[in-house]
Short mmCIF file of C-alpha atoms in Angstrom, two decimals:
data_model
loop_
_atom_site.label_atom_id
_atom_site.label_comp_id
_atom_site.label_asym_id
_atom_site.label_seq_id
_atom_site.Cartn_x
_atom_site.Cartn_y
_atom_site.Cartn_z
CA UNK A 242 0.00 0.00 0.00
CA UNK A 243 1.32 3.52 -1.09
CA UNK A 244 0.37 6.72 1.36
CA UNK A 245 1.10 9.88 0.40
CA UNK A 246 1.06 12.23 3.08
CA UNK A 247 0.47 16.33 2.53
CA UNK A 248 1.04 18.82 5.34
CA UNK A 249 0.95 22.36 4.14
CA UNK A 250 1.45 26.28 5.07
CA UNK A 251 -2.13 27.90 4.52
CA UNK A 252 -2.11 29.28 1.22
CA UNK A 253 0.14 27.47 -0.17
CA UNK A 254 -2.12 25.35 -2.56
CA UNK A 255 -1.10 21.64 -0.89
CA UNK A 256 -4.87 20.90 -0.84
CA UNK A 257 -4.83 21.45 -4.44
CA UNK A 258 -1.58 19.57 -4.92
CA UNK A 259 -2.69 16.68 -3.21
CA UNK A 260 -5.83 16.25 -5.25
CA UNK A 261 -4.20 16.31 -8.18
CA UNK A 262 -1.52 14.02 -7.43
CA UNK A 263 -4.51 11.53 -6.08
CA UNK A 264 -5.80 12.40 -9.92
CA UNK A 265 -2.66 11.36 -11.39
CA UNK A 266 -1.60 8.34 -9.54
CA UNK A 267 -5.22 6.53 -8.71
CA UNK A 268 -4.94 7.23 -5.23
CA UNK A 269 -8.09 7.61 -2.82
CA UNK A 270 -8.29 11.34 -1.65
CA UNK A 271 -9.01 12.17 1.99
CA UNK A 272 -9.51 15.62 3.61
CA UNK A 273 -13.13 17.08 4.66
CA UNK A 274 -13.72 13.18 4.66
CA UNK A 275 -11.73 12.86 7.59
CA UNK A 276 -13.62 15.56 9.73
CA UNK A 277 -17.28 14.08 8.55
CA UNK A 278 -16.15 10.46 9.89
CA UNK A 279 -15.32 11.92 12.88
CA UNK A 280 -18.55 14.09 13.45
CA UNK A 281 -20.51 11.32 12.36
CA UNK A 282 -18.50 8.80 15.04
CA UNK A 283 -18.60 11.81 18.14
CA UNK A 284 -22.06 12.68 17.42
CA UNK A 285 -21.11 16.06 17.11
CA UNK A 286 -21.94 18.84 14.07
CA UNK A 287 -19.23 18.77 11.16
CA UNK A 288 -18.52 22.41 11.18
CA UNK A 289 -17.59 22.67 14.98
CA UNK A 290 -15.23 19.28 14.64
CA UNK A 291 -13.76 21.09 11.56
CA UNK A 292 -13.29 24.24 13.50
CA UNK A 293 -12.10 22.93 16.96
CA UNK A 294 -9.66 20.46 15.19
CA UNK A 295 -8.39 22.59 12.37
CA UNK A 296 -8.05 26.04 13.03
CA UNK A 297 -9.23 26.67 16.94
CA UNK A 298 -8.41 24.71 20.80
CA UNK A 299 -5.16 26.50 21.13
CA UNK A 300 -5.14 29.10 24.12
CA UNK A 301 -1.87 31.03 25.54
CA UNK A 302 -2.18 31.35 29.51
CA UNK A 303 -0.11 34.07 30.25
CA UNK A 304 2.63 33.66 33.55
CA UNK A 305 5.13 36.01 34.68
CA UNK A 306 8.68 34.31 35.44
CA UNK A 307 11.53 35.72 36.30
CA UNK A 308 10.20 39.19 35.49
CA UNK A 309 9.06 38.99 32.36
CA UNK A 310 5.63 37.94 30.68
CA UNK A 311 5.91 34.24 28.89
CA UNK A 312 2.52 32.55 27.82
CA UNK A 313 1.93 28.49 28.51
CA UNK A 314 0.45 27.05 25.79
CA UNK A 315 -3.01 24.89 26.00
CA UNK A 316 -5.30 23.13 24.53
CA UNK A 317 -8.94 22.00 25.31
CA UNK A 318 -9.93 18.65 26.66
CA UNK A 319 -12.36 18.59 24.22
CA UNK A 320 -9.92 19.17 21.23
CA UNK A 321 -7.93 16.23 22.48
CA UNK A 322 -11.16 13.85 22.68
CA UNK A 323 -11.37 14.70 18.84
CA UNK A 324 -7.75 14.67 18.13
CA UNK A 325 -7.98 10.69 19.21
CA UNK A 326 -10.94 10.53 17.58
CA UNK A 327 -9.39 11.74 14.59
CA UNK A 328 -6.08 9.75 14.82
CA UNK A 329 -8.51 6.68 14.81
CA UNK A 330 -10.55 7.48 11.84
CA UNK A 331 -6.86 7.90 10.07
CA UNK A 332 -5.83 4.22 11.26
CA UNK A 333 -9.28 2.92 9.74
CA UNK A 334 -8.32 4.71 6.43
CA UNK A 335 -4.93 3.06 6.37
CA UNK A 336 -6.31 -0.22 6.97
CA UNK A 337 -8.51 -0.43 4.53
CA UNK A 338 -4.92 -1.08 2.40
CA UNK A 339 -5.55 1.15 -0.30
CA UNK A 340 -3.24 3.69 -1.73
CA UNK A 341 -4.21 7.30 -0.66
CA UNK A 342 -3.57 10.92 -0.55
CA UNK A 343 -3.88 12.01 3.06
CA UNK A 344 -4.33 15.89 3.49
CA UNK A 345 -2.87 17.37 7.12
CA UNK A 346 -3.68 16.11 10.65
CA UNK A 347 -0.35 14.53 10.87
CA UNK A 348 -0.78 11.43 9.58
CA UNK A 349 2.69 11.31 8.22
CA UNK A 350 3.41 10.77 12.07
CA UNK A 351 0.52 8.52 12.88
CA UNK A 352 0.92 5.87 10.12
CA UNK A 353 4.55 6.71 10.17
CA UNK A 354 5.26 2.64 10.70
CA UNK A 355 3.15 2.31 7.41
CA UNK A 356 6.06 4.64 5.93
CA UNK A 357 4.03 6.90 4.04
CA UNK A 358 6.13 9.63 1.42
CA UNK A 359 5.66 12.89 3.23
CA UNK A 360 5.36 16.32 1.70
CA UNK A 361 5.53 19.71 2.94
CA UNK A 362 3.77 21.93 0.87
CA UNK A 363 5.37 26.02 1.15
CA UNK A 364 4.80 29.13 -0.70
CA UNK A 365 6.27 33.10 -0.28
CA UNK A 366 3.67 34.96 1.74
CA UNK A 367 2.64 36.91 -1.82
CA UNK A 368 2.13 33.91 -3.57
CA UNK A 369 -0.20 32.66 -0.54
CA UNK A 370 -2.20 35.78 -0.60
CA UNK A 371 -2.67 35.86 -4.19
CA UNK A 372 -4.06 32.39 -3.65
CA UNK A 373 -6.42 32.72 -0.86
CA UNK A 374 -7.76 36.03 -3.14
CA UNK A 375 -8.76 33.83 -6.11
CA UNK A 376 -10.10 31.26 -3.66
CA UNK A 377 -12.04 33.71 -1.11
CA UNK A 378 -15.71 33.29 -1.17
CA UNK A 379 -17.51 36.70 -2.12
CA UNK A 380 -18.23 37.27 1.66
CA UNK A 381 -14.74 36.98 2.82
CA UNK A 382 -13.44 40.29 2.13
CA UNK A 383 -10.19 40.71 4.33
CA UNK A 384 -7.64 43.39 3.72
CA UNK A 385 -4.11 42.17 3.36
CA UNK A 386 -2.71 42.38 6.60
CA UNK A 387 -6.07 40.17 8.16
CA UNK A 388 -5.30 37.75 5.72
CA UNK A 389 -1.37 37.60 6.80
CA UNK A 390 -2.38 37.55 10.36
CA UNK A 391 -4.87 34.57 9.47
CA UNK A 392 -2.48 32.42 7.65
CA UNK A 393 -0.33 33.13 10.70
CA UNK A 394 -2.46 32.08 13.40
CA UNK A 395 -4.07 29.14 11.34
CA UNK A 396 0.41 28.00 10.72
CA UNK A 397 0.70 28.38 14.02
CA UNK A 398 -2.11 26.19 15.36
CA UNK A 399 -0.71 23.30 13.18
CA UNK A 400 3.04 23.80 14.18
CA UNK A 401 1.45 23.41 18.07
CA UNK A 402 -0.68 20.72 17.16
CA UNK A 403 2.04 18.91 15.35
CA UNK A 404 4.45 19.53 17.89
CA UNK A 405 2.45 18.27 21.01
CA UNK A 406 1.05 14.89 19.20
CA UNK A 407 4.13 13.81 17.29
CA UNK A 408 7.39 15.89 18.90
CA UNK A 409 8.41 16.66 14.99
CA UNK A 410 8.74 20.19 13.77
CA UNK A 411 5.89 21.24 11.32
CA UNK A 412 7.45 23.22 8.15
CA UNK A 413 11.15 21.61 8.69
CA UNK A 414 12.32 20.15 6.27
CA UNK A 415 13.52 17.13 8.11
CA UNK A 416 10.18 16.38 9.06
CA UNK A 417 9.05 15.40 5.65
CA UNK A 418 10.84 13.58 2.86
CA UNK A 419 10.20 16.22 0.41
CA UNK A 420 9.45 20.02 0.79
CA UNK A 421 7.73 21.93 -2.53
CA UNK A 422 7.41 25.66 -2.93
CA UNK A 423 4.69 25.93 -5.32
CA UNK A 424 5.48 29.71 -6.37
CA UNK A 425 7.45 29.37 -9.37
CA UNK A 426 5.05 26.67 -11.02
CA UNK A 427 2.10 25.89 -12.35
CA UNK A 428 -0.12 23.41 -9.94
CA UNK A 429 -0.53 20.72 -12.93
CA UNK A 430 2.94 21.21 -14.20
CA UNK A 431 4.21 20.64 -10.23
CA UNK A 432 1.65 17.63 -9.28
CA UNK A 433 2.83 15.32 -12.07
CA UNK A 434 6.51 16.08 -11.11
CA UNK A 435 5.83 15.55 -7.64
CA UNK A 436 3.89 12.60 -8.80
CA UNK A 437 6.54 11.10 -10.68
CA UNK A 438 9.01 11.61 -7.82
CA UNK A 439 6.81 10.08 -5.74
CA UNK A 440 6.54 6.96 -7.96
CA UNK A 441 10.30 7.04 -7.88
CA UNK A 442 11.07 7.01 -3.70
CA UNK A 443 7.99 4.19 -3.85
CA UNK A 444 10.04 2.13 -6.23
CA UNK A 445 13.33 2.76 -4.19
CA UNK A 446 11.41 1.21 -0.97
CA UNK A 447 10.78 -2.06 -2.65
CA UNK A 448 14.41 -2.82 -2.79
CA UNK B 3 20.93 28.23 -19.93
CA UNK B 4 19.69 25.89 -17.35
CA UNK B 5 21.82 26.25 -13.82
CA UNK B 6 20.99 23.96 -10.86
CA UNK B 7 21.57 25.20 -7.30
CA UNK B 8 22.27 22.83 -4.61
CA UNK B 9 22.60 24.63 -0.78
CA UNK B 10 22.65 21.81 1.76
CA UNK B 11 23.52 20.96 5.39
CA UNK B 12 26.66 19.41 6.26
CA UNK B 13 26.78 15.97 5.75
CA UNK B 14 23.41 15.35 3.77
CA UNK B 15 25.36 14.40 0.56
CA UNK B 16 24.06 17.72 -1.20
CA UNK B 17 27.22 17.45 -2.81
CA UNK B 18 27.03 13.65 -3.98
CA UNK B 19 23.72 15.03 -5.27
CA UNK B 20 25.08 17.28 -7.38
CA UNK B 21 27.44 15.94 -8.82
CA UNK B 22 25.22 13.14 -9.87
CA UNK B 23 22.70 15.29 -11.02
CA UNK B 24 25.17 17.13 -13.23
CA UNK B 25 26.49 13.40 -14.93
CA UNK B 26 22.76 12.40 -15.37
CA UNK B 27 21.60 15.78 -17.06
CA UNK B 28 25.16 16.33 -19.08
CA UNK B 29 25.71 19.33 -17.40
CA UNK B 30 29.03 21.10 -16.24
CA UNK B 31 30.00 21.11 -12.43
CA UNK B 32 31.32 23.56 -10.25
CA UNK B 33 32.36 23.46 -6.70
CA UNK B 34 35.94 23.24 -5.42
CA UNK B 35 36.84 24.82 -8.98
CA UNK B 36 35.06 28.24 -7.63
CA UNK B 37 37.52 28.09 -4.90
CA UNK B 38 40.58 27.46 -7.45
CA UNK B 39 39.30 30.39 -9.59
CA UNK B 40 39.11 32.65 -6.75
CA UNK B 41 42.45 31.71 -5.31
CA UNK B 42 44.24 31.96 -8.89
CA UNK B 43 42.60 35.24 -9.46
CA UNK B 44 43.34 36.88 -5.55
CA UNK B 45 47.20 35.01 -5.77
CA UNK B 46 46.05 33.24 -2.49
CA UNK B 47 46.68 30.03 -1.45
CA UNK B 48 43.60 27.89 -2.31
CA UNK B 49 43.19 26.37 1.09
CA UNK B 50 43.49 29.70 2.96
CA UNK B 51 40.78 30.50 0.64
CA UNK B 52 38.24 27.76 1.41
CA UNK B 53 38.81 27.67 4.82
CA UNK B 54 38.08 31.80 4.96
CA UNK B 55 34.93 31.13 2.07
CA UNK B 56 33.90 28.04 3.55
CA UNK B 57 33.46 27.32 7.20
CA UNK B 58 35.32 30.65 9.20
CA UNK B 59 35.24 34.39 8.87
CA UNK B 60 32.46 34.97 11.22
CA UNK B 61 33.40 35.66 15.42
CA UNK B 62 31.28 37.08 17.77
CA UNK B 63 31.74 40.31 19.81
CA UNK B 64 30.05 40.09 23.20
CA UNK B 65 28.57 43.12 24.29
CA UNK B 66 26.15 43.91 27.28
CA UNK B 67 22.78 45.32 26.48
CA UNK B 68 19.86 45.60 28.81
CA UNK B 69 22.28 43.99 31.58
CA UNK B 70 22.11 40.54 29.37
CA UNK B 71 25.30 39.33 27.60
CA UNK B 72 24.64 39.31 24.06
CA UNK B 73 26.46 39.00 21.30
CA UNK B 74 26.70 40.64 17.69
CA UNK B 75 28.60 38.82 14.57
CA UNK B 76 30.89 40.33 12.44
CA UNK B 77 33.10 38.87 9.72
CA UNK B 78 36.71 39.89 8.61
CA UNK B 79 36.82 42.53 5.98
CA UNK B 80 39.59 39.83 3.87
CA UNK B 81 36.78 37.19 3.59
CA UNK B 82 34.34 40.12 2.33
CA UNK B 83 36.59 41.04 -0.08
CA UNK B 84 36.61 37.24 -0.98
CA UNK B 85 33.06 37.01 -0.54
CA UNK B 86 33.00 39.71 -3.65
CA UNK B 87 35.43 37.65 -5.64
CA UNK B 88 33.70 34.46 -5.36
CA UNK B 89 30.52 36.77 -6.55
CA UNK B 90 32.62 37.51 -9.95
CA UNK B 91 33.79 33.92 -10.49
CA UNK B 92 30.03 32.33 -10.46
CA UNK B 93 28.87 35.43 -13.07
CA UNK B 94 31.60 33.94 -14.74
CA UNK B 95 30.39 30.62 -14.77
CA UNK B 96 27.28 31.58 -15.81
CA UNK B 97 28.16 34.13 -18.65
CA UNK B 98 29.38 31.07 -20.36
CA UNK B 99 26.39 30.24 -21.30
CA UNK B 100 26.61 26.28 -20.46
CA UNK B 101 23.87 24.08 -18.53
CA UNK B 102 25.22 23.77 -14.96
CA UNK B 103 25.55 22.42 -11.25
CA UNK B 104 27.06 24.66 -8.81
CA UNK B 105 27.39 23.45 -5.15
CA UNK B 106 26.98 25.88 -2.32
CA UNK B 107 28.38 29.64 -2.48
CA UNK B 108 24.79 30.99 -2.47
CA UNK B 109 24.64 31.00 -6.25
CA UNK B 110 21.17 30.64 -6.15
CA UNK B 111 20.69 33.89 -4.81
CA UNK B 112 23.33 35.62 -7.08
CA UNK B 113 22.46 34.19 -10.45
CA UNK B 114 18.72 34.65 -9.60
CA UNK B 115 17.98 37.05 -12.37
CA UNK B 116 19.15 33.89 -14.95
CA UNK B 117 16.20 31.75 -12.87
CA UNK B 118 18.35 28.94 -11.56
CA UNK B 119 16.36 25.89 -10.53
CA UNK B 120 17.21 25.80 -6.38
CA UNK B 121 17.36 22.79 -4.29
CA UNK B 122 17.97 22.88 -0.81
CA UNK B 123 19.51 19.26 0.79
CA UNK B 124 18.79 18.27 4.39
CA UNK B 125 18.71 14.86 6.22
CA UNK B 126 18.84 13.92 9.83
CA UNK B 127 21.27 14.24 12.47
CA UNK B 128 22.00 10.49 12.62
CA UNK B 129 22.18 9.92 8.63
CA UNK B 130 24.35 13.03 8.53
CA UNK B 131 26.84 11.82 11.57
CA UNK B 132 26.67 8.21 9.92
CA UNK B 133 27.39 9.76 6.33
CA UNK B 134 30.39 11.92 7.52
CA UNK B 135 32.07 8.73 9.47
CA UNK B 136 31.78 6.99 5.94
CA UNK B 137 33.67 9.57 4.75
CA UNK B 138 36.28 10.70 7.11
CA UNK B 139 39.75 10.42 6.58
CA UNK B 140 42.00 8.52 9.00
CA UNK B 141 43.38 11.60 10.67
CA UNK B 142 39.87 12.53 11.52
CA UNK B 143 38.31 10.83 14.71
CA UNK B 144 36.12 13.01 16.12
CA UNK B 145 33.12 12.08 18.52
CA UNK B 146 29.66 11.86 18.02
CA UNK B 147 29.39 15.29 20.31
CA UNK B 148 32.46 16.67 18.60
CA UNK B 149 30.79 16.03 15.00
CA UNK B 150 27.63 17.24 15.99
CA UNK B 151 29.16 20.65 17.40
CA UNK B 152 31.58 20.80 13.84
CA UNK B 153 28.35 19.95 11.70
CA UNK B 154 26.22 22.77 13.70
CA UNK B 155 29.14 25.51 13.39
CA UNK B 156 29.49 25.32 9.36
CA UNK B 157 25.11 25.32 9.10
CA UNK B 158 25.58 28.38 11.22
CA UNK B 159 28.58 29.83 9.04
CA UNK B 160 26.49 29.03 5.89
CA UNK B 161 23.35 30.54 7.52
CA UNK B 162 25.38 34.02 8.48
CA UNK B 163 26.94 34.22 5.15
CA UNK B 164 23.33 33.70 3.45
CA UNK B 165 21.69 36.23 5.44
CA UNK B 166 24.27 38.76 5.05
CA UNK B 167 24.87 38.65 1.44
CA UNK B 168 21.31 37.66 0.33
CA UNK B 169 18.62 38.56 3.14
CA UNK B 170 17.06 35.08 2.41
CA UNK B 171 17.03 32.63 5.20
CA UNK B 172 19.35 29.42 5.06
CA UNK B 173 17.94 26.42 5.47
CA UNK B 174 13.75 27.78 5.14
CA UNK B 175 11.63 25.97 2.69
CA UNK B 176 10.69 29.42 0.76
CA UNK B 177 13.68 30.06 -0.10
CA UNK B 178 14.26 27.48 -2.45
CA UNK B 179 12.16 25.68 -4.97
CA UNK B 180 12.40 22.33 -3.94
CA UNK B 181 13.90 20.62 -0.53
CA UNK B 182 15.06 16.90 -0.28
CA UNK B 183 15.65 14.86 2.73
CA UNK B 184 18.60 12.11 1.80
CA UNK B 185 17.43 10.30 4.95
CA UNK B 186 15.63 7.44 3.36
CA UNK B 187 16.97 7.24 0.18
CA UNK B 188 20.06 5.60 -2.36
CA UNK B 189 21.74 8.70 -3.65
CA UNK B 190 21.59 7.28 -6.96
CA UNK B 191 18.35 6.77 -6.81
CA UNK B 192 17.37 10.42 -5.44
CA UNK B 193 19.63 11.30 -8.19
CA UNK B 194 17.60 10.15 -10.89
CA UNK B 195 14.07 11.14 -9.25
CA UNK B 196 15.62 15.19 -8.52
CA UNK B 197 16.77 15.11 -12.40
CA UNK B 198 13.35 14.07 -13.51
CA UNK B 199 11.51 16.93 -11.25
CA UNK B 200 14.43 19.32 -12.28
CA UNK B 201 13.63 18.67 -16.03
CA UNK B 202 9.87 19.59 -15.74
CA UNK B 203 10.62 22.98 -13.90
CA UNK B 204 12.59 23.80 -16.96
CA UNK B 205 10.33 22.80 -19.34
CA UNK B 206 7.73 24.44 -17.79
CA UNK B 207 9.58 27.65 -17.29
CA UNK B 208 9.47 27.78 -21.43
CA UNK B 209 6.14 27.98 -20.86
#
């Protein structure tokens, strides 16, 4: 069984990448599919698992020390419920054997025994705006420096996440067998390259 | 013209890579010959002049600030005026007009306006430490610690020298176009995979 994993910098069109490269290879494609399994397993609306999981749970508790202002990081007990939940519905998507395109939540880390390829997916901050422009829905109308600040926060959320379940840096390139900066290219161009690398590392793991 | 880049961490094979790359693709290959040029053209002895280029040049000047110690870098004004030589040499290369390789130096950065295709080479601490003991001469026995420290010392180097000539961070995905981690890979292999991806960013630049 082949896995292709894609974590991603907001913006930086790795959704779009990884759907593609599920196109080109005959791969099963999960994302938003992840997030419905686990609503429909927890019970709980789609939207809010998609928010608290994604984007939200993260809160700094601010503590003086020595002086000077530091903030503790947290996270809800409720966030962690559906991060296990989550991790779960991954595992039952990996055993079903069948080669895949996984989008985010870490599940480089968690199926990391299954030795999935893993891909980091970057872009220069203009590049990322530009995208999130063409993409914005008519009602989303934030000004430049919201939409920096967003992409900031949102990074940010999935550096902690990835840092407190899996102790591996998100965005290093170390983490991840191979790191693409989607500026320079064209997104079909790019997925069958990456696709035919991909092919390649799969073909070096049989021997 | 088609140039390739390669900027890498010590002891990831970045420069195996290259020099693969440039026998798989046909094209020329420069690395230790930058340092020949430069010491031919300053009349300096060509090890005096990789050791300055390569891994010294930069100390650090403690000052107090604030009542905390800190300290501010600086590098010798002989290894700028290298710096500026080394500059000349790889316009030199490139106003030749050939297809190319060129290892380190941060040619990526100067030949920019030519679009060089740049790859950035990474791997683990443990692949890199087992990689350099592969490789070490006789006369060198260092330890595990003293390795690490050596390997941590020319990143830093490299990562100063970027900065200061370029403004682009060492070693951060954005920077270059495409990242590789040796870690789980044959270098032949990789070699052949990296030409393949290298060859559709060129093509695709035509378009």
């Amino acid at each position: 069984m082949k896995i292709i994993t894609i974590s991603r910098e907001f913006g930086s069109g790795g959704r779009e990448l990884g759907k593609r490269l599920a196109d080109i290879l005959g791969y099963d494609y999960y994302d938003s599919e992840i997030i419905s399994a686990v609503a429909k397993n927890s019970g709980l609306d789609a939207k809010y698992v998609e928010n608290t999981l994604d984007n939200h749970g993260w809160h700094d508790f601010p503590v003086s020390f020595g002086g000077t202002m530091h903030s503790i990081a947290y996270v809800d007990a409720s966030r962690i419920d559906l991060l296990v939940q989550q991790k779960k519905v991954i595992e039952e998507i990996a055993a079903l054997g069948k080669d895949c395109v996984i989008i985010g939540r870490n599940a480089d880390a968690i199926l990391k025994d299954l030795k999935p390829f893993s891909i980091f997916v970057c872009a220069d901050t203009e590049a990322k705006i530009k995208r999130c422009r063409a993409r914005a829905r008519e009602d989303e109308k934030l000004t430049d420096r919201e939409l920096k600040r967003k992409m900031k926060e949102i990074d940010k959320a999935r550096a902690r996440t990835r840092d407190f379940l899996t102790g591996s840096e998100w965005g290093q390139c170390k983490s991840y067998h191979l790191t693409v900066n989607t500026g320079d290219w064209d997104m079909k161009a790019l997925a069958s390259a990456v696709a035919a690398f991909a092919e390649k590392w799969f073909e070096e793991q049989k021997n």
